[in-house]
GROMACS .gro file of C-alpha atoms in nm:
model
  212
    1MET     CA    1   0.069   1.004   1.726
    2PRO     CA    2  -0.183   1.288   1.635
    3LEU     CA    3  -0.385   1.510   1.896
    4THR     CA    4  -0.636   1.186   1.921
    5LEU     CA    5  -1.036   1.359   2.053
    6TYR     CA    6  -1.274   1.096   2.201
    7ASP     CA    7  -1.560   1.264   2.016
    8CYS     CA    8  -1.963   1.215   2.047
    9ALA     CA    9  -2.127   1.399   1.706
   10SER     CA   10  -2.455   1.420   1.906
   11ALA     CA   11  -2.288   1.546   2.315
   12PRO     CA   12  -2.329   1.936   2.360
   13SER     CA   13  -1.943   1.831   2.601
   14PRO     CA   14  -1.788   1.691   2.301
   15ARG     CA   15  -1.911   1.993   2.107
   16ARG     CA   16  -1.695   2.266   2.340
   17ALA     CA   17  -1.391   2.107   2.249
   18ARG     CA   18  -1.500   2.004   1.891
   19ILE     CA   19  -1.490   2.374   1.859
   20PHE     CA   20  -1.234   2.562   2.100
   21LEU     CA   21  -1.046   2.313   1.877
   22ALA     CA   22  -1.186   2.442   1.598
   23GLU     CA   23  -1.128   2.772   1.685
   24LYS     CA   24  -0.712   2.716   1.781
   25GLY     CA   25  -0.669   2.565   1.455
   26VAL     CA   26  -0.520   2.303   1.611
   27ALA     CA   27  -0.506   1.953   1.379
   28HIS     CA   28  -0.651   1.649   1.530
   29ASP     CA   29  -0.746   1.240   1.450
   30THR     CA   30  -1.121   1.227   1.577
   31VAL     CA   31  -1.271   0.892   1.761
   32GLN     CA   32  -1.598   0.869   1.730
   33VAL     CA   33  -1.775   0.692   2.092
   34ASP     CA   34  -2.129   0.599   2.032
   35LEU     CA   35  -2.353   0.686   2.382
   36LYS     CA   36  -2.639   0.546   2.183
   37ASN     CA   37  -2.594   0.233   2.225
   38GLY     CA   38  -2.349   0.260   2.537
   39GLU     CA   39  -2.026   0.228   2.370
   40GLN     CA   40  -1.853   0.450   2.725
   41LEU     CA   41  -1.895   0.136   2.858
   42GLY     CA   42  -1.787  -0.104   2.741
   43GLU     CA   43  -1.460  -0.280   2.811
   44ALA     CA   44  -1.236  -0.159   2.515
   45TYR     CA   45  -1.383   0.229   2.595
   46ARG     CA   46  -1.308   0.214   3.033
   47GLN     CA   47  -0.953   0.106   2.907
   48ILE     CA   48  -0.901   0.432   2.746
   49ASN     CA   49  -1.080   0.643   2.968
   50PRO     CA   50  -1.227   0.468   3.264
   51GLN     CA   51  -1.451   0.766   3.386
   52CYS     CA   52  -1.602   0.697   3.055
   53THR     CA   53  -1.753   1.012   2.896
   54VAL     CA   54  -1.578   1.196   2.622
   55PRO     CA   55  -1.505   1.383   2.547
   56ALA     CA   56  -1.201   1.251   2.601
   57LEU     CA   57  -0.832   1.401   2.442
   58ARG     CA   58  -0.532   1.143   2.426
   59THR     CA   59  -0.209   1.358   2.359
   60GLU     CA   60   0.083   1.255   2.117
   61ASP     CA   61   0.239   1.169   2.457
   62GLY     CA   62  -0.003   0.946   2.532
   63LEU     CA   63  -0.181   1.171   2.805
   64LEU     CA   64  -0.500   1.120   2.830
   65LEU     CA   65  -0.708   1.453   2.959
   66ALA     CA   66  -1.131   1.332   3.080
   67ASP     CA   67  -1.302   1.667   3.070
   68ASN     CA   68  -1.316   1.984   2.831
   69ALA     CA   69  -1.135   2.156   3.199
   70ALA     CA   70  -0.830   1.954   3.119
   71ILE     CA   71  -0.821   1.968   2.750
   72ALA     CA   72  -0.935   2.414   2.749
   73ALA     CA   73  -0.605   2.445   3.067
   74TYR     CA   74  -0.346   2.190   2.812
   75LEU     CA   75  -0.503   2.353   2.422
   76GLU     CA   76  -0.435   2.725   2.507
   77ALA     CA   77  -0.094   2.682   2.702
   78ARG     CA   78   0.020   2.458   2.391
   79PHE     CA   79  -0.140   2.690   2.121
   80PRO     CA   80  -0.156   3.038   2.287
   81GLU     CA   81  -0.303   3.222   2.028
   82PRO     CA   82  -0.612   3.313   1.982
   83PRO     CA   83  -0.611   3.300   2.325
   84LEU     CA   84  -0.986   3.233   2.409
   85LEU     CA   85  -0.878   3.165   2.860
   86GLY     CA   86  -0.784   3.551   2.821
   87THR     CA   87  -0.414   3.708   2.827
   88THR     CA   88  -0.414   3.988   3.186
   89PRO     CA   89  -0.491   3.828   3.510
   90GLU     CA   90  -0.829   3.985   3.504
   91GLU     CA   91  -0.930   3.897   3.149
   92LYS     CA   92  -0.854   3.533   3.282
   93ALA     CA   93  -1.058   3.592   3.650
   94GLU     CA   94  -1.349   3.692   3.401
   95ILE     CA   95  -1.364   3.496   3.167
   96ALA     CA   96  -1.288   3.132   3.422
   97SER     CA   97  -1.587   3.313   3.629
   98TRP     CA   98  -1.844   3.351   3.378
   99ASN     CA   99  -1.769   3.013   3.150
  100TRP     CA  100  -1.849   2.875   3.496
  101ARG     CA  101  -2.184   2.966   3.483
  102MET     CA  102  -2.226   2.921   3.165
  103GLU     CA  103  -2.165   2.549   3.245
  104PHE     CA  104  -2.350   2.558   3.645
  105ASP     CA  105  -2.654   2.741   3.478
  106GLY     CA  106  -2.650   2.635   3.196
  107LEU     CA  107  -2.547   2.288   3.048
  108LEU     CA  108  -2.582   2.047   3.333
  109ALA     CA  109  -2.988   2.291   3.439
  110VAL     CA  110  -3.035   2.105   3.028
  111ALA     CA  111  -2.889   1.797   3.158
  112GLU     CA  112  -3.050   1.737   3.472
  113ALA     CA  113  -3.419   1.741   3.326
  114LEU     CA  114  -3.282   1.591   3.093
  115ARG     CA  115  -3.143   1.266   3.266
  116ASN     CA  116  -3.409   1.297   3.530
  117GLY     CA  117  -3.630   1.334   3.328
  118SER     CA  118  -3.638   1.102   2.957
  119PRO     CA  119  -3.711   0.728   2.943
  120ALA     CA  120  -3.385   0.681   2.739
  121MET     CA  121  -3.164   0.789   3.068
  122ALA     CA  122  -3.381   0.541   3.272
  123GLY     CA  123  -3.054   0.458   3.519
  124ARG     CA  124  -2.848   0.700   3.367
  125ALA     CA  125  -2.901   1.012   3.577
  126LEU     CA  126  -2.506   1.085   3.589
  127PRO     CA  127  -2.307   1.043   3.334
  128GLY     CA  128  -2.000   0.803   3.423
  129SER     CA  129  -1.965   0.417   3.550
  130VAL     CA  130  -2.210   0.451   3.798
  131ALA     CA  131  -2.555   0.380   3.746
  132TYR     CA  132  -2.794   0.670   3.958
  133ALA     CA  133  -3.106   0.654   3.973
  134GLN     CA  134  -3.393   0.933   3.789
  135ILE     CA  135  -3.539   1.215   4.050
  136PRO     CA  136  -3.881   1.324   3.855
  137GLN     CA  137  -3.807   1.663   4.077
  138LEU     CA  138  -3.483   1.696   3.954
  139ALA     CA  139  -3.686   1.690   3.608
  140GLU     CA  140  -3.851   1.963   3.745
  141ARG     CA  141  -3.603   2.174   3.850
  142GLY     CA  142  -3.357   2.154   3.547
  143LEU     CA  143  -3.663   2.317   3.378
  144ALA     CA  144  -3.701   2.605   3.563
  145ARG     CA  145  -3.333   2.661   3.597
  146THR     CA  146  -3.297   2.655   3.245
  147ALA     CA  147  -3.558   2.975   3.177
  148GLN     CA  148  -3.359   3.098   3.459
  149PHE     CA  149  -3.087   3.102   3.259
  150PHE     CA  150  -3.184   3.270   2.902
  151ASP     CA  151  -3.297   3.537   3.180
  152LEU     CA  152  -2.926   3.572   3.314
  153LEU     CA  153  -2.703   3.537   3.036
  154ASN     CA  154  -2.954   3.795   2.815
  155ALA     CA  155  -2.952   4.062   3.075
  156ARG     CA  156  -2.594   3.992   3.093
  157LEU     CA  157  -2.534   4.047   2.714
  158GLN     CA  158  -2.778   4.354   2.722
  159GLY     CA  159  -2.464   4.623   2.542
  160ARG     CA  160  -2.248   4.372   2.483
  161GLU     CA  161  -2.108   4.141   2.164
  162PHE     CA  162  -1.915   3.873   2.380
  163VAL     CA  163  -2.055   3.663   2.744
  164ALA     CA  164  -1.697   3.791   3.006
  165THR     CA  165  -1.424   4.035   2.821
  166ASP     CA  166  -1.474   4.233   2.485
  167ALA     CA  167  -1.326   3.931   2.347
  168PHE     CA  168  -1.459   3.629   2.240
  169SER     CA  169  -1.392   3.330   2.471
  170VAL     CA  170  -1.452   2.961   2.623
  171ALA     CA  171  -1.718   3.124   2.750
  172ASP     CA  172  -1.907   3.210   2.468
  173ILE     CA  173  -1.858   2.917   2.330
  174THR     CA  174  -2.043   2.655   2.655
  175ALA     CA  175  -2.313   2.945   2.660
  176VAL     CA  176  -2.342   2.901   2.287
  177VAL     CA  177  -2.378   2.508   2.350
  178ALA     CA  178  -2.595   2.504   2.673
  179VAL     CA  179  -2.857   2.705   2.435
  180ASP     CA  180  -2.877   2.498   2.139
  181PHE     CA  181  -2.873   2.167   2.385
  182ALA     CA  182  -3.260   2.349   2.561
  183ARG     CA  183  -3.345   2.262   2.269
  184ILE     CA  184  -3.397   1.794   2.348
  185VAL     CA  185  -3.566   1.933   2.611
  186LYS     CA  186  -3.785   2.177   2.481
  187CYS     CA  187  -3.671   2.514   2.597
  188LYS     CA  188  -3.543   2.814   2.344
  189PRO     CA  189  -3.493   3.195   2.399
  190GLN     CA  190  -3.798   3.395   2.328
  191GLU     CA  191  -3.811   3.714   2.049
  192GLU     CA  192  -3.922   3.934   2.318
  193ARG     CA  193  -3.829   3.852   2.600
  194HIS     CA  194  -3.429   3.733   2.542
  195PRO     CA  195  -3.358   3.999   2.280
  196HIS     CA  196  -2.991   4.004   2.335
  197LEU     CA  197  -2.922   3.665   2.330
  198LEU     CA  198  -3.130   3.635   2.018
  199ARG     CA  199  -2.857   3.900   1.804
  200TRP     CA  200  -2.595   3.685   2.021
  201ARG     CA  201  -2.656   3.325   1.912
  202ALA     CA  202  -2.650   3.540   1.548
  203GLN     CA  203  -2.352   3.665   1.656
  204MET     CA  204  -2.186   3.375   1.678
  205ALA     CA  205  -2.370   3.173   1.412
  206GLU     CA  206  -2.065   3.373   1.229
  207ARG     CA  207  -1.845   3.164   1.321
  208ALA     CA  208  -1.675   2.898   1.071
  209SER     CA  209  -1.677   2.675   1.467
  210MET     CA  210  -2.033   2.681   1.590
  211ALA     CA  211  -2.183   2.420   1.294
  212LEU     CA  212  -1.928   2.153   1.470
   0.00000   0.00000   0.00000
C-alpha cells in the first residue's frame, strides 16, 4: 500500500499537508473526503478516522496519522530532505514556536470567525465528531484576532525572507494557508498596512507547492 492522504481540496487544514508532501516530493495516493456534504461524519470515514477530520495520512504499514503535527513529524523523520522542521536544536525550537503562533493566532482565529458566524456551520462550531453550537461573540472575536494576526505577521517579516529561520519551513506553510484562508471571512492584508506580509506572500507564490 502507498501512503494515502485523506484530503478535501477546499479545506485549509489538508492543504497544509498537501504542501508539506509536495515540498518533500513524496509520492502518495489521495482520497477526497466531501466535507460540504458531511462525508467525514459518515460511518465509512469514521472507520478510517474516528476523529472525523481531515487531513489524515495512512502509512504503508497501516498507521493512521490524524493531524498535521503528526503528519509533519512523520514525514520529516522519514524523508529528512529538504528539512522543514529545522536541523539544529535552535532551528527546531524556533520553527516549532512560530508554526504554533501561525496556527493559533492565524488559522484558529479565522476558523473561530467562520465556524461561529457562518449559517452553513450551524452546529459545527468545532471540527470533529461532536456537534457544538455557534457563539456569535466568538465570530466577532475571530475577526479581531485575524486583523491582529496580519499585523503580527507583517511585523515579523520586516527585513526577513521567511517566517521562522533563514530557510523555508513548516511555519511558512502554516502562515500561507492562514493568510489565504482569511479570505473566506472577507479579511485580507492591506497594501499600506502590511507591505512586508504581501511581499513575502508574493515570494511564496513562486513555489510550485503553493498552487495546491
